[in-house]
mmCIF file of C-alpha atoms and ligand atoms in Angstrom:
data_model
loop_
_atom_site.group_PDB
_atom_site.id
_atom_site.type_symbol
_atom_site.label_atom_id
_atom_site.label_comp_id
_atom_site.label_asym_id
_atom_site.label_seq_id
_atom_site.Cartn_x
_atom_site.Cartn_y
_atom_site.Cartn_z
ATOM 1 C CA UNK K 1 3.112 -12.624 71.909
ATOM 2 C CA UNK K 2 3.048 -15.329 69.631
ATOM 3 C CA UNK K 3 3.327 -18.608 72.088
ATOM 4 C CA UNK K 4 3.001 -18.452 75.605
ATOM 5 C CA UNK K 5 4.739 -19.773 78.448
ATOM 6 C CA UNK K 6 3.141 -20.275 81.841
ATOM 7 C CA UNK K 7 4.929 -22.061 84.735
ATOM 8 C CA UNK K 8 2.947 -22.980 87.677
ATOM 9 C CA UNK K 9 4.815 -24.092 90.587
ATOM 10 C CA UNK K 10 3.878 -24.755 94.360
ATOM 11 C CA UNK K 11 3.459 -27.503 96.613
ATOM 12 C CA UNK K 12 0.954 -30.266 96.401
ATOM 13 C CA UNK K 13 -2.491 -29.825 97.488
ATOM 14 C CA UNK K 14 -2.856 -25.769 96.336
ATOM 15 C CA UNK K 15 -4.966 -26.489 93.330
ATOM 16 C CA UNK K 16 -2.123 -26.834 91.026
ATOM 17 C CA UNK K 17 -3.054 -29.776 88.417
ATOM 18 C CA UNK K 18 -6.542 -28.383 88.408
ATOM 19 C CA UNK K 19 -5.998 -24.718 88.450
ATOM 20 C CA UNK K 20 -3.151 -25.371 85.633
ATOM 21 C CA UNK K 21 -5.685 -27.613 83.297
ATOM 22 C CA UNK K 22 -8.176 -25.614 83.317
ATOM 23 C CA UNK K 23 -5.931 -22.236 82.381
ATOM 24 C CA UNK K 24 -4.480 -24.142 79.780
ATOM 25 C CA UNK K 25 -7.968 -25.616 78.392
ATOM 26 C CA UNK K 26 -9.376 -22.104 78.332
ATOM 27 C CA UNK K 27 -6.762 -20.312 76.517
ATOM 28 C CA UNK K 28 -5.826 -23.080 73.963
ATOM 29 C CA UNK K 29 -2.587 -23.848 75.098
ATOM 30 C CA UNK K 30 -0.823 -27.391 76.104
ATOM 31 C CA UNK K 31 -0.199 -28.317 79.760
ATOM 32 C CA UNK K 32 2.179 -30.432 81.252
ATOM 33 C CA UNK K 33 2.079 -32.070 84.368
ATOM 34 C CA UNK K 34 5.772 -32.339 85.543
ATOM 35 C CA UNK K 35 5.272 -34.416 88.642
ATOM 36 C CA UNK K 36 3.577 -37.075 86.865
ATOM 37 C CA UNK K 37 6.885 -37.421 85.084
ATOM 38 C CA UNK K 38 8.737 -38.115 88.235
ATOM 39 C CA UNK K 39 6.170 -40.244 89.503
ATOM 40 C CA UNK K 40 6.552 -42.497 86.458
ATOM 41 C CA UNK K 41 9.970 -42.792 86.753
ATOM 42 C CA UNK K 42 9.657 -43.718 90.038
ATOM 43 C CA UNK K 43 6.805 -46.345 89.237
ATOM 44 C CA UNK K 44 9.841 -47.498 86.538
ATOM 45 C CA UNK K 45 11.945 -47.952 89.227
ATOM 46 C CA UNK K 46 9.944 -49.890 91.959
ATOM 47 C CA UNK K 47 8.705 -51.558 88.817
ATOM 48 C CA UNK K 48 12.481 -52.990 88.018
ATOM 49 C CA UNK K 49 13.573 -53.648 91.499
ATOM 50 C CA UNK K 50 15.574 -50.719 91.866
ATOM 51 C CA UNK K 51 15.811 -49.715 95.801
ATOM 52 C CA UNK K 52 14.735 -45.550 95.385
ATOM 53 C CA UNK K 53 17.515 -45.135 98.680
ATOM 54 C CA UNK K 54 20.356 -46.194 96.749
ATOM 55 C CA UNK K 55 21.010 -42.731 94.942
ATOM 56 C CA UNK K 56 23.750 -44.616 92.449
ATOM 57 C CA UNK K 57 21.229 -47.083 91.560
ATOM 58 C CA UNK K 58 18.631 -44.630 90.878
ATOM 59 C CA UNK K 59 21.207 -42.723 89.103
ATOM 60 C CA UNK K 60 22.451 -45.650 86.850
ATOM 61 C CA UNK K 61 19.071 -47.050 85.422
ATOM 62 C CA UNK K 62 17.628 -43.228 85.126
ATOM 63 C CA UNK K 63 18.131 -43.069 81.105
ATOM 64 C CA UNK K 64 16.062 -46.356 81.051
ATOM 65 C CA UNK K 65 12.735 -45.738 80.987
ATOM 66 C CA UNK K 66 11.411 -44.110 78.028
ATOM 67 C CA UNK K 67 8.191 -41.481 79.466
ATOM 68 C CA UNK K 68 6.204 -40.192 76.818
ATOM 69 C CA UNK K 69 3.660 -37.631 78.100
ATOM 70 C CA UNK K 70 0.569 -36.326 75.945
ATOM 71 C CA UNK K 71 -0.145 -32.718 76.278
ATOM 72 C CA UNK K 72 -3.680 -32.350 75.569
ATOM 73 C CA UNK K 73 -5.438 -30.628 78.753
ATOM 74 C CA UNK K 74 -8.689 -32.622 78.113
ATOM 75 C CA UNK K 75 -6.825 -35.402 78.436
ATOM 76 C CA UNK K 76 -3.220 -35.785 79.616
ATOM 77 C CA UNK K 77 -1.295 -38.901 79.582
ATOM 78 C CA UNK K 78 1.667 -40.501 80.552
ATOM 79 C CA UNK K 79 3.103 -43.179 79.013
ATOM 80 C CA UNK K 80 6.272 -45.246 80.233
ATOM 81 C CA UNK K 81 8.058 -47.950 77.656
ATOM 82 C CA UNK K 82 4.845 -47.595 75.652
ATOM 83 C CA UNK K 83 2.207 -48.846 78.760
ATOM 84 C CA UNK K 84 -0.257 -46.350 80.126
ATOM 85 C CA UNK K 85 1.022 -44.899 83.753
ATOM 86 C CA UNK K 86 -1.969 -42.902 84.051
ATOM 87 C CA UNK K 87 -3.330 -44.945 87.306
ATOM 88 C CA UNK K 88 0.032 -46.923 88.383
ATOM 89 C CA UNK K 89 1.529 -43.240 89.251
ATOM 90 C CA UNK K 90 -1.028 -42.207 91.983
ATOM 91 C CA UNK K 91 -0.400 -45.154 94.114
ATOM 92 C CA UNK K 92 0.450 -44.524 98.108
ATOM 93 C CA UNK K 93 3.794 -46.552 97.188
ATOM 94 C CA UNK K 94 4.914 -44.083 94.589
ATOM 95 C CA UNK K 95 3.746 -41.421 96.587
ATOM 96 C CA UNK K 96 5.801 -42.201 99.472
ATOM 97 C CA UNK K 97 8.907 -42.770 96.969
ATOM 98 C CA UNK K 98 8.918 -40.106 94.626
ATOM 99 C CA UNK K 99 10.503 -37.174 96.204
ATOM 100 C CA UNK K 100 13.822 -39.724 97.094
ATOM 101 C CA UNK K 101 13.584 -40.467 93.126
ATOM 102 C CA UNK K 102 13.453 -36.867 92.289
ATOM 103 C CA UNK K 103 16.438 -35.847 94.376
ATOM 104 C CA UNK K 104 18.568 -37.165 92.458
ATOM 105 C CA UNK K 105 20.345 -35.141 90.043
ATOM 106 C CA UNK K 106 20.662 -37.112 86.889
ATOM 107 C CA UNK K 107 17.343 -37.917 87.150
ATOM 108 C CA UNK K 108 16.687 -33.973 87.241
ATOM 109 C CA UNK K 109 18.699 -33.303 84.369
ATOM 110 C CA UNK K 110 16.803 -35.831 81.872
ATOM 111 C CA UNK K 111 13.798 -35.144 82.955
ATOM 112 C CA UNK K 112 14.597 -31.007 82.680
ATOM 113 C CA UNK K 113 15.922 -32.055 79.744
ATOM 114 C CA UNK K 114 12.742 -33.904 78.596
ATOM 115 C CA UNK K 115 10.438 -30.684 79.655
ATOM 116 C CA UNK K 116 12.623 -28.447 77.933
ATOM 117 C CA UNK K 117 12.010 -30.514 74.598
ATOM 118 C CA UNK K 118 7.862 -30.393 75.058
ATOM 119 C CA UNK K 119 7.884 -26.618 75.838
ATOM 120 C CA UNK K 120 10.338 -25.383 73.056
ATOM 121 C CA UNK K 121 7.616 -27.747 70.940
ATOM 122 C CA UNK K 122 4.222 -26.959 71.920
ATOM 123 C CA UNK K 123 2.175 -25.250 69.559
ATOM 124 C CA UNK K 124 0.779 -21.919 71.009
ATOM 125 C CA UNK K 125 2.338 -22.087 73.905
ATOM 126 C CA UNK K 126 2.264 -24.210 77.165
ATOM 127 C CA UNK K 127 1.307 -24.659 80.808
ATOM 128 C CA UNK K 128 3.721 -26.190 82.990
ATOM 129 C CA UNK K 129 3.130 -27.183 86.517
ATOM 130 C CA UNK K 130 5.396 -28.541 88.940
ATOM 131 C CA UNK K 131 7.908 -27.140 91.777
ATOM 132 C CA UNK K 132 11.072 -26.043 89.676
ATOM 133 C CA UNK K 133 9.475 -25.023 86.633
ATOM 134 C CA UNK K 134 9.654 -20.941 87.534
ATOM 135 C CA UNK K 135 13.255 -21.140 88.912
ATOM 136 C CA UNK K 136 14.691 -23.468 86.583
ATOM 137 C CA UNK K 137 12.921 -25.496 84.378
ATOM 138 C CA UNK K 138 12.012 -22.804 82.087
ATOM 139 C CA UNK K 139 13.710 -19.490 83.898
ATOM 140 C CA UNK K 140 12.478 -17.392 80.568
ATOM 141 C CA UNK K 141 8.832 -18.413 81.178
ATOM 142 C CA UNK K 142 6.349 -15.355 79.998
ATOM 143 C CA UNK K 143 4.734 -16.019 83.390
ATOM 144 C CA UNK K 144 5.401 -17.632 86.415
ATOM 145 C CA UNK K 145 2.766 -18.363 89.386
ATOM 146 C CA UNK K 146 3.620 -19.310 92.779
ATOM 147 C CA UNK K 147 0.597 -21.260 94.449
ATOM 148 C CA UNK K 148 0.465 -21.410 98.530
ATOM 149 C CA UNK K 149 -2.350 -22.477 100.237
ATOM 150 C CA UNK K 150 -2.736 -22.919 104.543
ATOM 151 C CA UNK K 151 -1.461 -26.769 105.347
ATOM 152 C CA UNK K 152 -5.048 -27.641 106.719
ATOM 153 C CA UNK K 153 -6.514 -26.604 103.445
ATOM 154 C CA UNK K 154 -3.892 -28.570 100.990
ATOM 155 C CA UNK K 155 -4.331 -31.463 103.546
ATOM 156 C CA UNK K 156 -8.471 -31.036 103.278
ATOM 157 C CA UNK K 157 -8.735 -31.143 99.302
ATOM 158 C CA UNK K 158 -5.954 -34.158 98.870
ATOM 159 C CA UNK K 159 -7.891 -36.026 101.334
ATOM 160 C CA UNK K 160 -10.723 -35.024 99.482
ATOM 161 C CA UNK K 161 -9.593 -36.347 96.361
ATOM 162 C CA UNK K 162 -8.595 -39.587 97.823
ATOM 163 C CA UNK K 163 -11.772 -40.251 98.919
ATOM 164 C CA UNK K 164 -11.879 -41.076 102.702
ATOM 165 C CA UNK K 165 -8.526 -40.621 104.157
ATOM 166 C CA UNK K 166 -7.438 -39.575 107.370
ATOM 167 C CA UNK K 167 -7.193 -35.571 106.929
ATOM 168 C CA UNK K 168 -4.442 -35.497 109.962
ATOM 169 C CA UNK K 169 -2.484 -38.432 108.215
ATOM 170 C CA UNK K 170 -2.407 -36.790 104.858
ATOM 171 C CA UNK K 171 -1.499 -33.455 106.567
ATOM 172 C CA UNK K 172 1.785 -35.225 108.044
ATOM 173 C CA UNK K 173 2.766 -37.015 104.414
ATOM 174 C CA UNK K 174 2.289 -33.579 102.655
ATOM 175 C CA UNK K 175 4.248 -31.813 105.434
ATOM 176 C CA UNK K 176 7.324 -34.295 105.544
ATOM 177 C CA UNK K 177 7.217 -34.613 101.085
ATOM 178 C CA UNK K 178 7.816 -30.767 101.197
ATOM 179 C CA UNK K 179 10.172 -30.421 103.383
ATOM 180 C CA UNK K 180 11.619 -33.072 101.683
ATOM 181 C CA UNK K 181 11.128 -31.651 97.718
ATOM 182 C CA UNK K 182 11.751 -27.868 99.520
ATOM 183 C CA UNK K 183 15.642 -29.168 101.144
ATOM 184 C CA UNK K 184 16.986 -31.106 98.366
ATOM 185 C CA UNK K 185 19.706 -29.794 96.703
ATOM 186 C CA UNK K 186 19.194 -29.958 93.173
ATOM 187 C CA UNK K 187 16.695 -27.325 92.308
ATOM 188 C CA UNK K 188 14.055 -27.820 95.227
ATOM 189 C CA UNK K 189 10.739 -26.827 95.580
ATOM 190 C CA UNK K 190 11.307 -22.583 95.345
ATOM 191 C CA UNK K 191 9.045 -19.633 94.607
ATOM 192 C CA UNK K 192 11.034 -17.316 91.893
ATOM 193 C CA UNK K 193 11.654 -14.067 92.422
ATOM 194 C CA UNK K 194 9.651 -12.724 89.341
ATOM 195 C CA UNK K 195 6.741 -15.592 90.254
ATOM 196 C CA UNK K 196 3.061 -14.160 91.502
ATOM 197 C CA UNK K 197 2.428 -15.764 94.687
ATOM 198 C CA UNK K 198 -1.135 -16.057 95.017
ATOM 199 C CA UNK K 199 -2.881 -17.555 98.378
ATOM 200 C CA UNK K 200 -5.805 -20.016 97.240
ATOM 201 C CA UNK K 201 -6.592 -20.640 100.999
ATOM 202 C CA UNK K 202 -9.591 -18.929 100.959
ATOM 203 C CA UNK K 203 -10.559 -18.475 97.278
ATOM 204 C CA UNK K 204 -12.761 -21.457 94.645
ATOM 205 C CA UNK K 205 -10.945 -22.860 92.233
ATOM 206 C CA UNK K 206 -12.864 -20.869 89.639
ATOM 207 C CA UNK K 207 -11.713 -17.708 91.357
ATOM 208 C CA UNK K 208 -7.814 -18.682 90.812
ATOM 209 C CA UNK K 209 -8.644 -19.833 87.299
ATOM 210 C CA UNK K 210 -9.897 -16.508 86.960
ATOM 211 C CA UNK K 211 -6.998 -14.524 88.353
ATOM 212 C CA UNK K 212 -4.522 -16.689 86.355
ATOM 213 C CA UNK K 213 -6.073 -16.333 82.830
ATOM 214 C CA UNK K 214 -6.124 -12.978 83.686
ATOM 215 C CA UNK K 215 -2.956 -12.722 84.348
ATOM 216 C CA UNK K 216 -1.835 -14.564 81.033
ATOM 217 C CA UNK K 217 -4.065 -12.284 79.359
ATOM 218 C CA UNK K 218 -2.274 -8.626 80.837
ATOM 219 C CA UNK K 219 0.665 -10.592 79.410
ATOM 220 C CA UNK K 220 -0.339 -11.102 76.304
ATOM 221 C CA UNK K 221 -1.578 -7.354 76.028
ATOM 222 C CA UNK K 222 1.648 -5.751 77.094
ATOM 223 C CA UNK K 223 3.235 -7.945 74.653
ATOM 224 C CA UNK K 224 1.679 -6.579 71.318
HETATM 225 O O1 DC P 1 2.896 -32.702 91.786
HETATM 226 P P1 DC P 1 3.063 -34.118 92.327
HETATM 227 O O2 DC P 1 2.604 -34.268 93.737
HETATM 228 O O3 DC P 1 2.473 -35.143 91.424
HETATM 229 O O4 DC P 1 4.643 -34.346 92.317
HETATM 230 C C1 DC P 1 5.209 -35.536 92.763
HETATM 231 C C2 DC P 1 6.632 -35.309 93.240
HETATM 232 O O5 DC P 1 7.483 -35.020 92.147
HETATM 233 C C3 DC P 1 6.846 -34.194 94.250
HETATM 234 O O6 DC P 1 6.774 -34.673 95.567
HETATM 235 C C4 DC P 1 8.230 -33.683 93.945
HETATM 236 C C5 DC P 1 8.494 -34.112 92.535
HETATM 237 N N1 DC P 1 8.516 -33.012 91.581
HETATM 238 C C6 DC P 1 9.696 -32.346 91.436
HETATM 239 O O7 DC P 1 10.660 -32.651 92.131
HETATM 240 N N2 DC P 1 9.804 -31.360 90.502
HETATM 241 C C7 DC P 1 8.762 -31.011 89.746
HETATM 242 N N3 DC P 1 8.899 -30.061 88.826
HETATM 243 C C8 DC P 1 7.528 -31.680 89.906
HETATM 244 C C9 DC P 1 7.422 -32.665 90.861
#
């Protein structure tokens, strides 16, 4: 196997971004981080004045913004109309606004559209991560991964990361955003049928690391 293709999809807080940087560091490859796309365009939007309820306005200004992401796993950026997103993205207010953003379908399609375009591109091969990447970002991925974790431990490490917030607070806002990315209509948050599911509840980061490289790596040896 020549390049490889790994999608990584799951809901927030199961050691996703980490799990998918560091898979993608250790065997060489690129890595994308697919929610950071709709976060930008959803910083675009509050950005512009554009009220994220109004699905038509969403929908009319979504070929504005021009998002530029940089696929290095040392170092991933995101870029939208040339400024750096990079800290503007994790805000509470994007947060809170991104899954109404990414419900809409045209903004779907360009930004499919968009991931498409870096995968068919990227040298090697690629890591994608996100929650439609398996089912229909990239349905011909060489791999796909399905991460789940307990909703007290997703709800544990994202208040960990944010340093200091409420653990029962974050719980709620990771609860109602899935529910939210998992009912949409246009391709929601969905394990695929031919995806591992593995359970990081109880296991270190280094131990799903592990388990995915290895993964990649049975791939690559039933491929020659
Ligand atoms: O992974 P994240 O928390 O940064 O993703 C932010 C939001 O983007 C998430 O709530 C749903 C949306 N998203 C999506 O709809 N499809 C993807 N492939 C990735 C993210």
């Amino acid at each position: 196997m020549e390049t490889v293709i790994v999608a990584i999809d799951g809901p927030s807080g199961t050691g996703k971004s980490s799990t998918s940087k560091a898979v993608a560091a250790k065997l060489g490859l690129s890595y994308l981080d697919t929610g950071a796309q709709y976060r930008a365009i959803t910083w675009w939007m509050i950005s512009n004045g554009v009220d994220v309820d109004d699905a038509d306005a969403v929908a009319n200004a979504a070929a504005k913004p021009v998002i530029v992401s940089g696929t290095d796993p040392a170092r991933p950026t995101i870029t939208v109309d040339g400024a750096d997103a990079g800290g503007p993205i994790r805000t509470e207010e994007v947060t809170s606004k991104v899954s109404a953003v990414s419900a809409v379908p045209e903004v779907r399609a360009l930004i499919t559209e968009l991931q498409r375009t870096i995968a068919k591109n990227a040298e090697g091969g690629i890591v994608v991560e996100g929650r439609d990447i398996g089912t229909t970002v990239l349905p011909d991925a060489d791999l796909k991964i399905f991460l789940t974790a307990s909703p007290e431990a997703r709800a544990a490490r994202r208040s960990g990361e944010l340093k200091g917030v409420d653990v029962a607070a974050t719980q709620q806002a990771l609860i109602k955003r899935d529910a939210a990315d998992s009912s949409r209509k246009t391709s929601p948050l969905a394990k695929a049928d031919d995806a591992v599911e593995v359970d990081t509840t109880d296991l270190t980061l280094d131990q799903v690391i592990e388990c995915v490289v290895t993964l990649v790596e049975e791939k690559r040896t039933a491929a020659k």
